[in-house]
Amino acid sequence: MTRHGSTVADARELIITRLFDAPRELVWKAWTEPERAIRWAGPRSFTASELEGDLRPGGTWRTVLRSPDGVDHPQHGVYREVVPPERLVFTFIWDDAPENEMLVTITFAERGRKTEMTFRQTGFPSVESRNGHEGGWNEAFDRLSELLSGRR
């Protein structure tokens, strides 16, 4: 895994680019197949206790992340675009803050035998929210890299 880093365009946007040592189709499956995604979803110390989705434009998704102290953090959204294995766009809403709908856009580009993933999340209600997501997503992407390399 090579970490390209995070970019902050403004207080309401987060962009993270990663290069994974795996073919694009495998990275796509890790995002879109629940039995794979549940293994890396969430920050390092969290577990995904639920993960389900109807992978099609207009289909819904739902995940529950459980913190180390046993507190559940449910989230959900709607898929807007599903273009295998190139692009995935969905809304992101924490169940306890339904007024804060964010948008996530992920692109997957072949780079030889590797995959460059560009993750973009917009619509944060605050800088603190964006910063929390940046840390959480980066830890999750570290876990994804480990899964793709067979270290998990």
mmCIF file of C-alpha atoms in Angstrom:
data_model
loop_
_atom_site.group_PDB
_atom_site.id
_atom_site.type_symbol
_atom_site.label_atom_id
_atom_site.label_comp_id
_atom_site.label_asym_id
_atom_site.label_seq_id
_atom_site.Cartn_x
_atom_site.Cartn_y
_atom_site.Cartn_z
ATOM 1 C CA MET A 1 0.000 0.000 0.000
ATOM 2 C CA THR A 2 1.125 3.491 -0.780
ATOM 3 C CA ARG A 3 -0.625 6.312 0.962
ATOM 4 C CA HIS A 4 -0.938 9.378 -1.212
ATOM 5 C CA GLY A 5 -2.598 11.291 1.570
ATOM 6 C CA SER A 6 -5.605 13.424 2.209
ATOM 7 C CA THR A 7 -6.571 16.712 0.643
ATOM 8 C CA VAL A 8 -8.873 19.277 2.151
ATOM 9 C CA ALA A 9 -10.361 21.611 -0.446
ATOM 10 C CA ASP A 10 -12.558 23.376 2.092
ATOM 11 C CA ALA A 11 -14.187 22.733 5.448
ATOM 12 C CA ARG A 12 -16.945 20.643 3.865
ATOM 13 C CA GLU A 13 -14.856 18.331 1.642
ATOM 14 C CA LEU A 14 -12.394 15.490 2.151
ATOM 15 C CA ILE A 15 -10.380 13.753 -0.577
ATOM 16 C CA ILE A 16 -8.264 10.671 0.131
ATOM 17 C CA THR A 17 -6.229 8.902 -2.553
ATOM 18 C CA ARG A 18 -4.762 5.457 -2.027
ATOM 19 C CA LEU A 19 -2.820 3.061 -4.225
ATOM 20 C CA PHE A 20 -3.679 -0.555 -3.421
ATOM 21 C CA ASP A 21 -1.512 -3.490 -4.466
ATOM 22 C CA ALA A 22 -4.497 -5.341 -5.931
ATOM 23 C CA PRO A 23 -6.403 -5.452 -9.213
ATOM 24 C CA ARG A 24 -9.297 -3.045 -9.634
ATOM 25 C CA GLU A 25 -11.937 -5.795 -9.718
ATOM 26 C CA LEU A 26 -10.787 -7.054 -6.305
ATOM 27 C CA VAL A 27 -10.849 -3.567 -4.769
ATOM 28 C CA TRP A 28 -14.341 -3.078 -6.210
ATOM 29 C CA LYS A 29 -15.501 -6.372 -4.660
ATOM 30 C CA ALA A 30 -14.004 -5.365 -1.302
ATOM 31 C CA TRP A 31 -16.241 -2.267 -1.398
ATOM 32 C CA THR A 32 -19.401 -3.841 -2.804
ATOM 33 C CA GLU A 33 -19.624 -7.397 -1.445
ATOM 34 C CA PRO A 34 -20.909 -7.278 2.155
ATOM 35 C CA GLU A 35 -18.962 -10.380 3.243
ATOM 36 C CA ARG A 36 -15.734 -8.591 2.245
ATOM 37 C CA ALA A 37 -16.653 -5.036 3.268
ATOM 38 C CA ILE A 38 -17.658 -6.034 6.801
ATOM 39 C CA ARG A 39 -14.062 -7.189 7.399
ATOM 40 C CA TRP A 40 -12.553 -3.706 6.972
ATOM 41 C CA ALA A 41 -15.383 -1.220 7.581
ATOM 42 C CA GLY A 42 -14.678 1.372 10.248
ATOM 43 C CA PRO A 43 -11.692 2.659 12.174
ATOM 44 C CA ARG A 44 -9.150 0.118 13.417
ATOM 45 C CA SER A 45 -10.640 -0.398 16.886
ATOM 46 C CA PHE A 46 -14.233 -0.645 15.607
ATOM 47 C CA THR A 47 -16.104 -3.613 14.181
ATOM 48 C CA ALA A 48 -18.972 -3.668 11.730
ATOM 49 C CA SER A 49 -21.795 -5.522 13.431
ATOM 50 C CA GLU A 50 -24.137 -5.061 10.444
ATOM 51 C CA LEU A 51 -23.511 -4.292 6.780
ATOM 52 C CA GLU A 52 -26.077 -4.629 4.036
ATOM 53 C CA GLY A 53 -26.965 -2.969 0.794
ATOM 54 C CA ASP A 54 -28.936 -3.095 -2.436
ATOM 55 C CA LEU A 55 -26.164 -2.245 -4.905
ATOM 56 C CA ARG A 56 -28.017 -0.340 -7.630
ATOM 57 C CA PRO A 57 -28.896 3.301 -8.265
ATOM 58 C CA GLY A 58 -31.701 4.078 -5.812
ATOM 59 C CA GLY A 59 -30.819 1.088 -3.632
ATOM 60 C CA THR A 60 -30.166 1.619 0.048
ATOM 61 C CA TRP A 61 -27.263 0.602 2.277
ATOM 62 C CA ARG A 62 -26.882 0.350 6.040
ATOM 63 C CA THR A 63 -23.924 -0.250 8.349
ATOM 64 C CA VAL A 64 -23.593 -0.368 12.120
ATOM 65 C CA LEU A 65 -20.116 0.281 13.500
ATOM 66 C CA ARG A 66 -19.490 -0.843 17.070
ATOM 67 C CA SER A 67 -16.941 1.072 19.136
ATOM 68 C CA PRO A 68 -14.519 -0.711 21.500
ATOM 69 C CA ASP A 69 -16.779 0.250 24.435
ATOM 70 C CA GLY A 70 -19.786 -1.439 22.788
ATOM 71 C CA VAL A 71 -21.612 1.654 21.514
ATOM 72 C CA ASP A 72 -23.309 1.223 18.123
ATOM 73 C CA HIS A 73 -22.979 3.951 15.470
ATOM 74 C CA PRO A 74 -25.529 3.219 12.712
ATOM 75 C CA GLN A 75 -25.298 4.902 9.322
ATOM 76 C CA HIS A 76 -27.162 4.579 6.053
ATOM 77 C CA GLY A 77 -27.611 6.045 2.606
ATOM 78 C CA VAL A 78 -28.734 5.590 -0.964
ATOM 79 C CA TYR A 79 -26.624 4.544 -3.939
ATOM 80 C CA ARG A 80 -26.678 7.231 -6.629
ATOM 81 C CA GLU A 81 -24.266 5.700 -9.164
ATOM 82 C CA VAL A 82 -22.920 2.169 -9.521
ATOM 83 C CA VAL A 83 -20.502 1.712 -12.438
ATOM 84 C CA PRO A 84 -18.539 -1.541 -11.903
ATOM 85 C CA PRO A 85 -15.589 -1.512 -11.372
ATOM 86 C CA GLU A 86 -14.978 2.211 -11.945
ATOM 87 C CA ARG A 87 -17.214 4.423 -9.833
ATOM 88 C CA LEU A 88 -19.427 4.282 -6.762
ATOM 89 C CA VAL A 89 -21.494 7.229 -5.489
ATOM 90 C CA PHE A 90 -23.744 7.170 -2.424
ATOM 91 C CA THR A 91 -25.209 9.374 0.256
ATOM 92 C CA PHE A 92 -23.906 8.998 3.805
ATOM 93 C CA ILE A 93 -26.081 9.758 6.840
ATOM 94 C CA TRP A 94 -25.483 9.003 10.516
ATOM 95 C CA ASP A 95 -28.763 7.734 11.985
ATOM 96 C CA ASP A 96 -28.421 10.107 14.944
ATOM 97 C CA ALA A 97 -27.980 13.149 12.645
ATOM 98 C CA PRO A 98 -30.359 12.602 9.700
ATOM 99 C CA GLU A 99 -30.290 16.292 8.799
ATOM 100 C CA ASN A 100 -26.611 15.980 7.747
ATOM 101 C CA GLU A 101 -26.636 14.150 4.417
ATOM 102 C CA MET A 102 -23.168 13.854 2.892
ATOM 103 C CA LEU A 103 -22.136 12.559 -0.525
ATOM 104 C CA VAL A 104 -19.359 10.009 -1.123
ATOM 105 C CA THR A 105 -17.824 9.494 -4.574
ATOM 106 C CA ILE A 106 -15.218 6.791 -5.115
ATOM 107 C CA THR A 107 -13.336 6.147 -8.338
ATOM 108 C CA PHE A 108 -11.140 3.131 -9.040
ATOM 109 C CA ALA A 109 -8.408 3.452 -11.696
ATOM 110 C CA GLU A 110 -6.088 0.735 -12.945
ATOM 111 C CA ARG A 111 -2.412 1.509 -12.414
ATOM 112 C CA GLY A 112 -0.716 -1.535 -13.910
ATOM 113 C CA ARG A 113 -1.514 -4.382 -11.496
ATOM 114 C CA LYS A 114 -2.481 -1.907 -8.785
ATOM 115 C CA THR A 115 -5.567 0.202 -8.179
ATOM 116 C CA GLU A 116 -5.693 3.894 -7.422
ATOM 117 C CA MET A 117 -8.751 4.721 -5.353
ATOM 118 C CA THR A 118 -9.876 8.321 -5.017
ATOM 119 C CA PHE A 119 -12.368 8.842 -2.214
ATOM 120 C CA ARG A 120 -14.259 12.140 -1.979
ATOM 121 C CA GLN A 121 -16.761 13.021 0.747
ATOM 122 C CA THR A 122 -18.621 16.332 0.744
ATOM 123 C CA GLY A 123 -21.260 18.075 2.818
ATOM 124 C CA PHE A 124 -19.720 17.936 6.286
ATOM 125 C CA PRO A 125 -21.593 19.983 8.878
ATOM 126 C CA SER A 126 -18.316 21.152 10.486
ATOM 127 C CA VAL A 127 -14.536 21.027 10.282
ATOM 128 C CA GLU A 128 -14.533 18.747 13.337
ATOM 129 C CA SER A 129 -16.825 16.299 11.563
ATOM 130 C CA ARG A 130 -14.591 16.308 8.486
ATOM 131 C CA ASN A 131 -11.485 15.741 10.622
ATOM 132 C CA GLY A 132 -13.124 12.836 12.442
ATOM 133 C CA HIS A 133 -14.091 11.236 9.151
ATOM 134 C CA GLU A 134 -10.586 11.729 7.770
ATOM 135 C CA GLY A 135 -9.067 9.763 10.646
ATOM 136 C CA GLY A 136 -11.742 7.069 10.547
ATOM 137 C CA TRP A 137 -11.607 6.559 6.783
ATOM 138 C CA ASN A 138 -7.804 6.435 6.750
ATOM 139 C CA GLU A 139 -7.813 3.735 9.431
ATOM 140 C CA ALA A 140 -10.462 1.814 7.484
ATOM 141 C CA PHE A 141 -8.398 2.099 4.290
ATOM 142 C CA ASP A 142 -5.359 0.767 6.185
ATOM 143 C CA ARG A 143 -7.516 -2.231 7.136
ATOM 144 C CA LEU A 144 -8.672 -2.560 3.499
ATOM 145 C CA SER A 145 -5.044 -2.593 2.334
ATOM 146 C CA GLU A 146 -4.260 -5.362 4.822
ATOM 147 C CA LEU A 147 -7.259 -7.388 3.642
ATOM 148 C CA LEU A 148 -6.292 -6.979 -0.015
ATOM 149 C CA SER A 149 -2.723 -8.070 0.698
ATOM 150 C CA GLY A 150 -3.863 -11.122 2.665
ATOM 151 C CA ARG A 151 -2.525 -9.876 6.002
ATOM 152 C CA ARG A 152 -5.993 -10.076 7.624
#
